[in-house]
Short mmCIF file of C-alpha atoms and ligand atoms in Angstrom, two decimals:
data_model
loop_
_atom_site.label_atom_id
_atom_site.label_comp_id
_atom_site.label_asym_id
_atom_site.label_seq_id
_atom_site.Cartn_x
_atom_site.Cartn_y
_atom_site.Cartn_z
CA MET A 1 -15.42 -36.15 -5.33
CA SER A 2 -12.90 -33.57 -4.30
CA LYS A 3 -14.14 -30.11 -3.41
CA LYS A 4 -13.95 -27.33 -5.96
CA VAL A 5 -11.03 -25.07 -5.10
CA ARG A 6 -12.34 -21.80 -3.72
CA VAL A 7 -9.91 -19.45 -2.02
CA ARG A 8 -10.41 -16.02 -0.59
CA PHE A 9 -8.49 -12.87 0.15
CA ALA A 10 -10.19 -11.18 3.05
CA PRO A 11 -8.80 -7.71 3.62
CA SER A 12 -10.00 -5.17 6.13
CA PRO A 13 -10.32 -1.91 4.22
CA THR A 14 -8.09 0.10 6.52
CA GLY A 15 -5.35 1.51 4.28
CA GLY A 16 -2.87 0.89 1.51
CA LEU A 17 -2.17 -2.65 0.38
CA HIS A 18 1.39 -3.52 1.27
CA LEU A 19 3.78 -6.07 -0.16
CA GLY A 20 2.63 -8.84 2.17
CA GLY A 21 -1.01 -8.25 1.33
CA VAL A 22 -0.42 -8.38 -2.40
CA ARG A 23 1.67 -11.51 -2.03
CA THR A 24 -1.23 -13.13 -0.12
CA VAL A 25 -3.48 -12.18 -3.03
CA LEU A 26 -0.99 -13.54 -5.51
CA TYR A 27 -0.50 -16.94 -3.86
CA ASN A 28 -4.27 -17.33 -3.46
CA TYR A 29 -4.79 -16.38 -7.09
CA LEU A 30 -2.07 -18.68 -8.42
CA PHE A 31 -3.35 -21.61 -6.39
CA ALA A 32 -6.92 -21.04 -7.56
CA LYS A 33 -5.98 -20.69 -11.22
CA LYS A 34 -3.68 -23.68 -11.12
CA HIS A 35 -6.49 -25.84 -9.83
CA GLY A 36 -9.23 -24.38 -12.02
CA GLY A 37 -10.81 -22.81 -8.96
CA ASP A 38 -12.28 -19.48 -7.91
CA PHE A 39 -10.55 -16.55 -6.29
CA ILE A 40 -12.86 -14.57 -4.04
CA VAL A 41 -12.33 -11.19 -2.41
CA ARG A 42 -14.34 -10.62 0.73
CA ILE A 43 -14.24 -7.26 2.42
CA GLU A 44 -13.92 -7.70 6.19
CA ASP A 45 -15.32 -4.43 7.42
CA THR A 46 -16.92 -5.47 10.69
CA ASP A 47 -14.66 -3.23 12.76
CA GLN A 48 -16.29 0.08 12.06
CA ASN A 49 -13.80 2.04 14.15
CA ARG A 50 -11.11 1.10 11.69
CA TYR A 51 -13.12 1.89 8.56
CA VAL A 52 -11.23 4.12 6.12
CA ALA A 53 -13.02 5.78 3.21
CA GLY A 54 -11.63 4.85 -0.18
CA ALA A 55 -9.66 1.84 1.09
CA GLU A 56 -11.99 -0.70 -0.49
CA GLU A 57 -11.84 0.90 -3.92
CA TYR A 58 -8.09 1.18 -3.57
CA ILE A 59 -7.84 -2.58 -3.00
CA PHE A 60 -9.69 -3.30 -6.24
CA ASP A 61 -7.66 -0.74 -8.18
CA THR A 62 -4.52 -2.42 -6.93
CA LEU A 63 -5.68 -5.89 -7.91
CA LYS A 64 -6.57 -4.57 -11.34
CA TRP A 65 -3.14 -3.00 -11.78
CA CYS A 66 -1.49 -6.27 -10.71
CA GLY A 67 -3.65 -8.26 -13.13
CA LEU A 68 -5.06 -10.37 -10.29
CA GLU A 69 -8.77 -9.95 -10.87
CA PRO A 70 -11.13 -11.84 -8.55
CA ASP A 71 -13.82 -14.18 -9.83
CA GLU A 72 -16.22 -13.07 -7.12
CA SER A 73 -16.28 -9.88 -5.08
CA VAL A 74 -18.23 -6.76 -4.26
CA GLN A 75 -17.29 -5.46 -7.70
CA HIS A 76 -17.39 -8.72 -9.64
CA GLY A 77 -20.58 -10.19 -8.18
CA GLY A 78 -21.07 -13.92 -7.62
CA ALA A 79 -23.46 -16.46 -6.17
CA PHE A 80 -22.21 -16.24 -2.58
CA GLY A 81 -22.75 -12.53 -1.85
CA PRO A 82 -22.90 -10.12 -0.26
CA TYR A 83 -19.12 -9.93 -0.27
CA ARG A 84 -18.95 -7.16 2.29
CA GLN A 85 -19.27 -8.47 5.85
CA SER A 86 -21.12 -5.40 7.11
CA GLU A 87 -23.91 -6.37 4.71
CA ARG A 88 -24.03 -9.89 6.14
CA LYS A 89 -24.51 -8.66 9.69
CA GLU A 90 -27.81 -10.48 10.22
CA SER A 91 -26.38 -13.88 9.36
CA TYR A 92 -23.91 -14.05 12.24
CA ARG A 93 -26.04 -13.74 15.39
CA GLN A 94 -27.76 -17.12 14.91
CA TYR A 95 -24.38 -18.88 14.92
CA ALA A 96 -23.30 -17.07 18.06
CA GLU A 97 -26.61 -17.94 19.74
CA GLN A 98 -26.27 -21.56 18.63
CA LEU A 99 -22.87 -21.70 20.34
CA VAL A 100 -24.36 -20.27 23.56
CA LYS A 101 -27.17 -22.82 23.47
CA GLU A 102 -24.73 -25.68 23.05
CA GLY A 103 -22.45 -24.46 25.84
CA TYR A 104 -19.54 -23.33 23.65
CA ALA A 105 -20.09 -19.63 24.20
CA TYR A 106 -21.69 -17.32 26.76
CA TYR A 107 -23.18 -13.87 27.23
CA ALA A 108 -20.90 -11.41 28.97
CA PHE A 109 -22.30 -8.23 30.51
CA ASP A 110 -19.07 -6.74 31.89
CA THR A 111 -18.75 -2.98 31.64
CA PRO A 112 -15.55 -1.34 30.30
CA GLU A 113 -14.63 -0.46 33.92
CA GLU A 114 -15.07 -4.04 35.07
CA LEU A 115 -12.92 -5.27 32.19
CA GLU A 116 -10.21 -2.75 33.03
CA LYS A 117 -10.23 -3.89 36.65
CA MET A 118 -9.98 -7.52 35.50
CA ARG A 119 -6.89 -6.73 33.39
CA GLN A 120 -5.17 -5.25 36.43
CA THR A 121 -5.82 -8.39 38.51
CA PRO A 122 -2.54 -10.11 39.45
CA ILE A 123 -2.16 -13.28 37.42
CA ALA A 124 -2.63 -16.42 39.43
CA THR A 125 -2.04 -19.26 36.98
CA GLY A 126 1.33 -20.94 36.89
CA ASN A 127 2.44 -20.45 33.32
CA LYS A 128 1.52 -16.78 33.05
CA THR A 129 3.20 -15.19 36.02
CA GLU A 130 5.84 -13.56 33.86
CA HIS A 131 6.23 -9.88 34.35
CA GLY A 132 4.43 -7.76 31.78
CA HIS A 133 1.53 -10.09 31.03
CA THR A 134 -1.91 -8.73 31.67
CA GLN A 135 -4.75 -10.90 32.79
CA GLN A 136 -6.83 -12.07 29.84
CA TYR A 137 -10.50 -12.96 29.91
CA ASP A 138 -10.07 -16.72 30.06
CA HIS A 139 -10.82 -19.91 32.00
CA SER A 140 -8.88 -18.65 35.01
CA ILE A 141 -11.07 -15.64 35.57
CA ARG A 142 -14.32 -16.08 33.71
CA MET A 143 -16.23 -17.37 36.77
CA LYS A 144 -15.39 -14.15 38.62
CA MET A 145 -16.87 -11.97 35.88
CA ARG A 146 -20.43 -10.89 35.05
CA ASN A 147 -21.44 -13.43 32.45
CA SER A 148 -23.98 -16.18 31.88
CA LEU A 149 -21.58 -18.81 33.21
CA ALA A 150 -21.14 -17.09 36.54
CA LEU A 151 -24.69 -15.76 36.93
CA THR A 152 -27.79 -17.87 37.41
CA THR A 153 -30.06 -18.55 34.45
CA ALA A 154 -32.72 -16.32 35.95
CA GLU A 155 -30.27 -13.45 36.40
CA THR A 156 -29.06 -13.84 32.84
CA GLN A 157 -32.57 -13.97 31.41
CA LYS A 158 -33.51 -10.86 33.35
CA MET A 159 -30.53 -8.92 32.07
CA LEU A 160 -31.20 -10.00 28.51
CA ALA A 161 -34.87 -9.09 28.83
CA GLU A 162 -33.92 -5.66 30.14
CA GLY A 163 -31.72 -5.15 27.13
CA THR A 164 -28.47 -4.97 29.13
CA LYS A 165 -25.53 -4.37 26.83
CA HIS A 166 -23.65 -7.60 26.25
CA VAL A 167 -21.25 -9.45 24.02
CA ILE A 168 -20.98 -13.16 23.26
CA ARG A 169 -17.67 -14.81 24.05
CA ILE A 170 -16.33 -18.20 23.06
CA LYS A 171 -15.71 -20.53 25.99
CA VAL A 172 -12.23 -21.79 25.23
CA PRO A 173 -11.64 -25.10 27.01
CA GLU A 174 -8.83 -25.44 29.49
CA LYS A 175 -5.84 -27.74 28.91
CA GLU A 176 -6.82 -29.06 25.52
CA THR A 177 -4.63 -29.29 22.47
CA VAL A 178 -5.93 -27.85 19.25
CA SER A 179 -4.09 -29.08 16.16
CA PHE A 180 -4.39 -28.62 12.46
CA THR A 181 -2.28 -29.32 9.41
CA ASP A 182 -0.88 -26.21 7.81
CA MET A 183 0.02 -26.80 4.15
CA ILE A 184 3.31 -24.96 4.68
CA ARG A 185 4.16 -25.63 8.32
CA GLY A 186 2.80 -29.14 8.74
CA GLU A 187 1.22 -30.09 12.06
CA VAL A 188 0.64 -27.02 14.26
CA SER A 189 -0.60 -27.39 17.84
CA PHE A 190 -1.78 -24.94 20.48
CA ASP A 191 -2.45 -25.38 24.17
CA THR A 192 -5.90 -23.88 24.70
CA SER A 193 -4.99 -22.74 28.21
CA THR A 194 -3.10 -19.84 26.67
CA VAL A 195 -6.02 -18.76 24.48
CA ASP A 196 -8.49 -16.20 25.76
CA ASP A 197 -12.27 -16.21 25.46
CA LYS A 198 -12.45 -14.00 22.39
CA VAL A 199 -15.52 -11.89 21.77
CA LEU A 200 -17.55 -13.34 18.89
CA LEU A 201 -20.45 -10.94 18.74
CA LYS A 202 -20.05 -7.34 19.81
CA ALA A 203 -22.50 -5.21 21.77
CA ASP A 204 -23.60 -3.48 18.56
CA GLY A 205 -24.58 -6.84 17.06
CA MET A 206 -21.62 -6.90 14.68
CA PRO A 207 -19.56 -10.07 14.65
CA THR A 208 -15.87 -9.86 15.39
CA TYR A 209 -13.40 -11.02 12.79
CA HIS A 210 -13.14 -14.45 14.46
CA LEU A 211 -16.79 -15.34 14.10
CA ALA A 212 -17.24 -13.70 10.71
CA VAL A 213 -14.24 -15.37 9.12
CA VAL A 214 -15.39 -18.84 10.10
CA VAL A 215 -19.06 -18.34 9.22
CA ASP A 216 -18.23 -16.77 5.88
CA ASP A 217 -15.62 -19.34 4.93
CA PHE A 218 -18.33 -21.92 5.59
CA LEU A 219 -21.14 -20.13 3.75
CA MET A 220 -18.92 -19.26 0.82
CA LYS A 221 -17.70 -22.86 0.56
CA ILE A 222 -14.06 -21.88 0.91
CA SER A 223 -11.86 -24.92 0.34
CA HIS A 224 -8.50 -23.39 1.32
CA ALA A 225 -7.88 -20.50 3.69
CA PHE A 226 -4.52 -18.89 3.07
CA ARG A 227 -3.29 -15.83 4.92
CA GLY A 228 -0.25 -14.21 6.45
CA GLU A 229 1.66 -15.67 9.39
CA GLU A 230 0.44 -12.86 11.64
CA TRP A 231 -2.92 -14.70 11.77
CA LEU A 232 -1.44 -17.92 13.11
CA PRO A 233 -2.16 -17.02 16.78
CA SER A 234 -5.86 -16.68 15.89
CA ALA A 235 -5.98 -20.14 14.32
CA PRO A 236 -6.91 -22.06 17.53
CA VAL A 237 -10.02 -19.91 17.98
CA HIS A 238 -10.98 -20.52 14.36
CA ILE A 239 -10.39 -24.25 14.61
CA LEU A 240 -12.53 -24.44 17.74
CA LEU A 241 -15.30 -22.49 16.03
CA TRP A 242 -15.16 -24.80 13.04
CA LYS A 243 -15.39 -27.79 15.33
CA TYR A 244 -18.32 -26.40 17.33
CA LEU A 245 -20.30 -24.97 14.42
CA PHE A 246 -19.69 -27.03 11.34
CA GLY A 247 -17.60 -30.07 12.17
CA LEU A 248 -13.93 -30.28 11.32
CA GLU A 249 -14.41 -32.31 8.14
CA ASN A 250 -15.89 -29.28 6.41
CA MET A 251 -13.04 -27.02 7.41
CA PRO A 252 -10.86 -25.47 4.70
CA GLN A 253 -7.22 -26.43 4.51
CA TRP A 254 -5.03 -23.79 6.08
CA ALA A 255 -1.75 -22.22 5.12
CA HIS A 256 0.00 -19.29 6.76
CA PHE A 257 2.47 -17.46 4.51
CA PRO A 258 5.85 -16.36 5.86
CA LEU A 259 6.45 -12.78 6.92
CA ILE A 260 8.19 -10.42 4.56
CA LEU A 261 11.24 -9.01 6.30
CA GLY A 262 12.80 -5.61 5.75
CA PRO A 263 16.38 -4.59 6.54
CA ASN A 264 15.62 -4.70 10.29
CA GLY A 265 13.08 -7.46 10.75
CA LYS A 266 9.37 -7.44 9.98
CA LEU A 267 8.52 -5.05 7.20
CA SER A 268 6.00 -2.59 8.51
CA LYS A 269 3.89 -0.14 6.56
CA ARG A 270 5.94 2.70 7.95
CA ASP A 271 9.27 1.31 6.79
CA GLY A 272 9.07 2.59 3.24
CA ALA A 273 9.72 6.19 4.18
CA LYS A 274 12.60 5.09 6.39
CA TYR A 275 14.45 2.91 3.91
CA GLY A 276 13.67 4.77 0.72
CA PHE A 277 11.60 2.11 -1.00
CA PRO A 278 7.85 1.73 -1.30
CA VAL A 279 5.90 -0.79 0.76
CA PHE A 280 2.52 -0.21 -0.90
CA ALA A 281 1.64 -1.52 -4.34
CA MET A 282 0.12 1.79 -5.43
CA ARG A 283 -0.07 5.35 -4.17
CA TRP A 284 -2.15 5.55 -1.01
CA ASN A 285 -3.66 8.81 0.09
CA ASP A 286 -4.62 8.47 3.73
CA PRO A 287 -7.84 10.46 4.20
CA LYS A 288 -7.33 10.57 7.97
CA THR A 289 -3.85 12.07 8.01
CA GLY A 290 -3.68 13.51 4.49
CA GLU A 291 -0.41 11.59 4.09
CA LEU A 292 0.42 10.53 0.52
CA THR A 293 2.55 7.39 0.17
CA GLU A 294 3.96 6.36 -3.19
CA GLY A 295 3.76 2.78 -4.30
CA PHE A 296 5.68 0.49 -6.62
CA LYS A 297 3.51 1.65 -9.51
CA GLU A 298 4.50 5.29 -9.14
CA LYS A 299 8.13 4.34 -8.62
CA GLY A 300 8.08 2.92 -12.12
CA PHE A 301 7.55 -0.81 -11.63
CA LEU A 302 5.79 -2.92 -14.22
CA PRO A 303 2.99 -5.03 -12.76
CA GLU A 304 4.53 -8.10 -14.41
CA ALA A 305 7.79 -7.47 -12.59
CA PHE A 306 6.01 -6.68 -9.35
CA ILE A 307 4.10 -9.96 -9.21
CA ASN A 308 7.18 -11.86 -10.36
CA LEU A 309 9.31 -10.50 -7.53
CA LEU A 310 6.53 -11.05 -5.01
CA ALA A 311 6.08 -14.64 -6.13
CA LEU A 312 9.75 -15.27 -5.38
CA LEU A 313 9.46 -13.74 -1.90
CA GLY A 314 8.72 -17.00 -0.16
CA TRP A 315 8.52 -19.45 -3.06
CA ASN A 316 10.70 -20.87 -5.82
CA ASP A 317 10.20 -23.66 -8.30
CA GLY A 318 13.31 -25.56 -7.22
CA THR A 319 15.41 -24.40 -10.18
CA GLU A 320 17.54 -21.32 -10.74
CA GLN A 321 14.82 -19.67 -12.80
CA GLU A 322 13.84 -16.24 -11.54
CA ILE A 323 11.85 -14.61 -14.32
CA PHE A 324 8.35 -16.01 -14.57
CA SER A 325 5.34 -14.76 -16.47
CA LYS A 326 1.97 -14.98 -14.76
CA LYS A 327 1.11 -17.94 -16.96
CA GLU A 328 4.26 -19.78 -15.90
CA LEU A 329 3.62 -18.96 -12.25
CA ILE A 330 0.17 -20.47 -12.51
CA GLU A 331 1.65 -23.62 -14.04
CA LYS A 332 4.52 -23.97 -11.58
CA PHE A 333 3.22 -22.61 -8.29
CA SER A 334 2.78 -25.16 -5.54
CA MET A 335 2.15 -24.72 -1.87
CA ASP A 336 4.75 -27.29 -0.87
CA ARG A 337 7.48 -25.03 -2.21
CA VAL A 338 6.41 -22.04 -0.12
CA HIS A 339 8.91 -21.56 2.71
CA SER A 340 7.91 -21.19 6.31
CA ALA A 341 10.83 -18.90 7.21
CA GLY A 342 10.51 -15.15 6.71
CA ALA A 343 11.40 -13.87 3.25
CA LYS A 344 13.80 -10.97 3.06
CA PHE A 345 12.82 -8.11 0.80
CA ASP A 346 15.74 -6.60 -1.10
CA TYR A 347 14.94 -3.42 -3.04
CA GLU A 348 17.98 -3.73 -5.30
CA LYS A 349 16.83 -7.18 -6.30
CA ALA A 350 13.32 -5.85 -6.86
CA LYS A 351 14.75 -3.31 -9.28
CA TRP A 352 16.69 -6.07 -11.01
CA PHE A 353 13.42 -7.86 -11.73
CA ASN A 354 11.96 -4.70 -13.20
CA HIS A 355 15.00 -4.13 -15.39
CA GLU A 356 14.78 -7.68 -16.71
CA TRP A 357 11.10 -7.19 -17.51
CA ILE A 358 11.67 -3.87 -19.26
CA LYS A 359 14.39 -5.48 -21.38
CA ARG A 360 12.07 -8.34 -22.32
CA PHE A 361 9.04 -6.19 -23.00
CA GLU A 362 7.95 -5.39 -26.56
CA VAL A 363 8.19 -1.70 -27.42
CA SER A 364 4.47 -1.57 -28.10
CA ASN A 365 3.79 -2.68 -24.51
CA LEU A 366 5.83 0.18 -23.12
CA ARG A 367 4.57 2.88 -25.49
CA PHE A 368 1.60 4.10 -23.51
CA GLU A 369 3.29 4.30 -20.10
CA VAL A 370 6.45 5.91 -21.40
CA GLY A 371 4.50 8.38 -23.54
CA GLU A 372 2.46 9.39 -20.50
CA LEU A 373 5.54 9.84 -18.33
CA LEU A 374 7.18 12.05 -20.96
CA LYS A 375 4.03 14.12 -21.39
CA GLN A 376 3.73 14.54 -17.62
CA ASP A 377 7.18 16.08 -17.66
CA GLY A 378 6.20 18.50 -20.40
CA PHE A 379 7.72 16.79 -23.45
CA VAL A 380 5.79 16.89 -26.70
CA VAL A 381 5.38 13.36 -27.99
CA SER A 382 3.45 13.60 -31.22
CA ASN A 383 4.98 10.90 -33.38
CA GLU A 384 4.34 7.34 -32.25
CA ALA A 385 6.85 5.76 -34.64
CA PHE A 386 9.54 8.09 -33.31
CA LEU A 387 8.61 7.27 -29.71
CA ASP A 388 8.82 3.56 -30.50
CA LYS A 389 12.33 3.96 -31.90
CA VAL A 390 13.39 5.93 -28.85
CA ILE A 391 12.02 3.25 -26.53
CA ALA A 392 13.80 0.53 -28.49
CA LEU A 393 17.08 2.42 -28.22
CA VAL A 394 17.01 3.20 -24.50
CA LYS A 395 14.99 0.44 -22.86
CA ASP A 396 17.94 -1.72 -21.93
CA ARG A 397 19.28 1.18 -19.87
CA CYS A 398 16.08 1.73 -17.89
CA VAL A 399 15.66 -0.01 -14.56
CA LEU A 400 12.43 1.77 -13.68
CA LEU A 401 9.83 3.12 -16.08
CA THR A 402 10.56 6.58 -14.71
CA ASP A 403 14.14 6.24 -16.00
CA PHE A 404 12.81 6.58 -19.55
CA VAL A 405 12.30 10.29 -19.03
CA GLN A 406 15.90 10.99 -18.12
CA GLN A 407 17.26 8.50 -20.64
CA SER A 408 15.34 9.91 -23.56
CA SER A 409 14.48 13.55 -22.87
CA PHE A 410 17.22 14.76 -25.29
CA PHE A 411 15.36 13.13 -28.17
CA PHE A 412 12.47 15.46 -27.60
CA LYS A 413 14.21 18.64 -26.53
CA THR A 414 17.63 20.24 -27.08
CA PRO A 415 19.53 19.84 -23.81
CA GLU A 416 19.62 23.08 -21.89
CA VAL A 417 22.85 22.37 -20.08
CA LEU A 418 25.89 20.56 -21.37
CA ASP A 419 28.38 18.83 -19.13
CA ILE A 420 31.14 21.21 -20.16
CA ASP A 421 33.46 20.13 -17.34
CA ALA A 422 33.78 16.71 -18.91
CA ILE A 423 35.06 18.26 -22.16
CA LYS A 424 36.69 21.57 -21.51
CA PRO A 425 40.04 20.42 -20.03
CA LYS A 426 40.83 18.32 -23.14
CA TRP A 427 39.31 20.64 -25.70
CA ASN A 428 41.75 22.06 -28.28
CA GLU A 429 42.04 23.69 -31.66
CA ALA A 430 42.28 20.34 -33.46
CA LYS A 431 38.97 19.17 -31.99
CA GLN A 432 37.36 22.47 -32.80
CA LEU A 433 38.44 22.09 -36.43
CA PHE A 434 37.34 18.49 -36.51
CA PHE A 435 33.79 19.33 -35.53
CA ALA A 436 33.66 22.25 -37.93
CA GLU A 437 34.60 19.85 -40.69
CA LEU A 438 32.12 17.29 -39.42
CA ILE A 439 29.35 19.87 -39.75
CA ARG A 440 30.31 20.53 -43.39
CA ASN A 441 30.49 16.82 -44.09
CA TYR A 442 27.16 16.06 -42.49
CA GLU A 443 25.54 18.97 -44.27
CA LEU A 444 26.53 17.50 -47.60
CA SER A 445 25.82 13.91 -46.63
CA SER A 446 23.14 12.36 -48.77
CA GLY A 447 22.46 9.40 -46.46
CA TRP A 448 21.47 9.91 -42.82
CA ASP A 449 21.88 6.59 -41.11
CA ALA A 450 24.02 5.68 -38.12
CA HIS A 451 26.40 3.62 -40.25
CA THR A 452 27.20 6.39 -42.76
CA LEU A 453 27.49 8.97 -39.99
CA GLU A 454 29.96 6.81 -38.11
CA ASN A 455 32.08 6.10 -41.21
CA ASN A 456 32.27 9.76 -42.12
CA PHE A 457 33.14 10.65 -38.54
CA LYS A 458 36.00 8.13 -38.47
CA GLU A 459 37.32 9.12 -41.87
CA ILE A 460 37.61 12.77 -40.93
CA ALA A 461 39.31 11.77 -37.68
CA ALA A 462 41.81 9.60 -39.57
CA VAL A 463 42.60 12.29 -42.12
CA ASN A 464 43.30 14.72 -39.28
CA ASP A 465 45.28 12.17 -37.32
CA LEU A 466 42.86 12.22 -34.36
CA LYS A 467 41.68 9.28 -32.30
CA PRO A 468 37.93 8.77 -32.78
CA GLY A 469 37.73 7.61 -29.14
CA GLU A 470 38.64 11.11 -27.94
CA LEU A 471 36.01 12.71 -30.12
CA MET A 472 33.10 10.47 -29.22
CA LEU A 473 32.57 11.84 -25.73
CA PRO A 474 32.45 15.49 -26.85
CA PHE A 475 30.06 14.43 -29.62
CA ARG A 476 27.84 12.65 -27.13
CA ILE A 477 27.76 15.61 -24.79
CA MET A 478 26.88 17.91 -27.69
CA LEU A 479 23.86 15.78 -28.57
CA VAL A 480 22.77 14.50 -25.17
CA GLY A 481 24.07 16.99 -22.63
CA GLY A 482 25.81 14.38 -20.46
CA LYS A 483 27.72 11.10 -20.41
CA PHE A 484 24.81 8.75 -20.97
CA GLY A 485 22.48 7.39 -23.59
CA PRO A 486 22.63 4.78 -26.33
CA GLY A 487 25.07 4.70 -29.28
CA VAL A 488 25.89 8.23 -30.30
CA PHE A 489 25.44 7.63 -34.06
CA ASP A 490 22.06 6.05 -33.40
CA ILE A 491 21.16 9.20 -31.53
CA ALA A 492 22.34 11.39 -34.43
CA GLU A 493 20.32 9.31 -36.87
CA MET A 494 17.21 9.70 -34.74
CA LEU A 495 17.67 13.43 -34.23
CA GLY A 496 18.01 14.00 -37.99
CA LYS A 497 20.36 16.17 -39.96
CA GLU A 498 19.12 19.60 -39.01
CA GLU A 499 18.90 19.00 -35.27
CA THR A 500 22.26 17.20 -35.09
CA ILE A 501 24.06 19.97 -36.93
CA LYS A 502 22.30 22.58 -34.81
CA ARG A 503 23.48 20.91 -31.59
CA ILE A 504 27.11 20.56 -32.79
CA THR A 505 27.16 24.18 -33.93
CA MET A 506 25.79 25.44 -30.62
CA ALA A 507 28.16 23.30 -28.60
CA ILE A 508 31.38 24.26 -30.34
CA LYS A 509 30.57 27.88 -29.65
CA VAL A 510 30.35 27.03 -25.95
CA PHE A 511 33.52 24.92 -25.88
CA GLN A 512 35.65 27.43 -27.80
N1 LIG B 1 -9.41 -9.70 7.72
C1 LIG B 1 -8.15 -10.34 7.84
C2 LIG B 1 -7.10 -9.40 7.26
O1 LIG B 1 -7.30 -8.23 7.35
C3 LIG B 1 -8.18 -11.67 7.13
C4 LIG B 1 -7.34 -12.73 7.70
C5 LIG B 1 -7.79 -14.08 7.13
O2 LIG B 1 -7.56 -14.26 5.93
O3 LIG B 1 -8.35 -14.87 7.84
O4 LIG B 1 -6.08 -9.78 6.72
#
């Protein structure tokens, strides 16, 4: 019987969730849902120096906004809890001790000063003499350090009995090859001679990431462990731990997702400010620095567009299709179509996705967000049916949700400034008379629909021997304030008789 698919996203709660992190969530989620499996979120908070207040809640808020809700987590519960590693502290020591007993790990009593001295030691081994490399705690030096391999058993026992501060390190074998099959990269091999003896259990009794990730993936019955490429160098340590603790046949299948590249290489969290686009999914308020960083949400992205564009950053379905709903992504996603090469992030393309989604969205799905944005900017939006009509008229022109405010503000408020410069040079007596007549005509008009308004407009122009084309722009600027917006007669219809006539009257006084 094949194992139930259980995947996990295992963030350290240290800050905002960036594009790469959300894409890792997304691919995990899609894979789980496609295979009828579970998507688990495990909070990896064993490094207490890096703990950031609010970061954990932020992660869940982000997943909620993206529509990628976990099946099991700190917030969602589940049968494999606790889902916060700091609360599992007691479960790790026994595994570390087991490794020591079986000769795969050892106690190390070195003080920070001794470790510093070790790092300064000139490197003796052949393949690491390059300039710039510091000595690592590995096979080449471990017998010269203060640990249970170098000391006698009696010395070690005495130090342990006296409560001497110590860590437990993995004993990485020399000159062995560690291999595993990555679902994206195929066979990946490492020479263990280049891997250091990583700390597994810290002096405060907390596990390091390396031990915790393996123990928890085992205890939580994780079937597939997917994460970003930046974790690939840690894989040999994890494979060795799997081999020593649980046997390789129980190990999850691995995949390491490609990096997301910015304009100048790897996209870092800092890049957003530099390039003028967000890197976080949602606004992150760093409690340590007080720095507030806007995310895709605040920029005006729809979550549907956001996950769609992220899905395509490293994957495609082999066709030209680019717009995918979450349902379609679940159906079509497959790990063998995830690329191993870095995926370039293009903000213009990201905006294209959003525009496509706004165009496809039903008005009723945009109503709440757009209404809120308008209210935030001080517009009074009291009539839902009117708001719906406005949205329907302008949505094709909005790339970001925030564009709705600029594209529709004139429906809610008489423009304060008119782009007079666009009109004034070509303004003349004939146009002045035309609009005066248009006011009279519109005042008497019994119907108030775009079609009638347009016909009347054109008739008056024809009678006066004027080209309607030359009158449209002034008309638009009178109603809107500038050279933008949907069809001008649609706008007039929406504004209603009184408001339209008021705006024309005010404007011709200014143009005169
Ligand atoms: N805690 C790691 C992170 O912050 C998890 C890496 C993994 O999935 O193994 O991304």
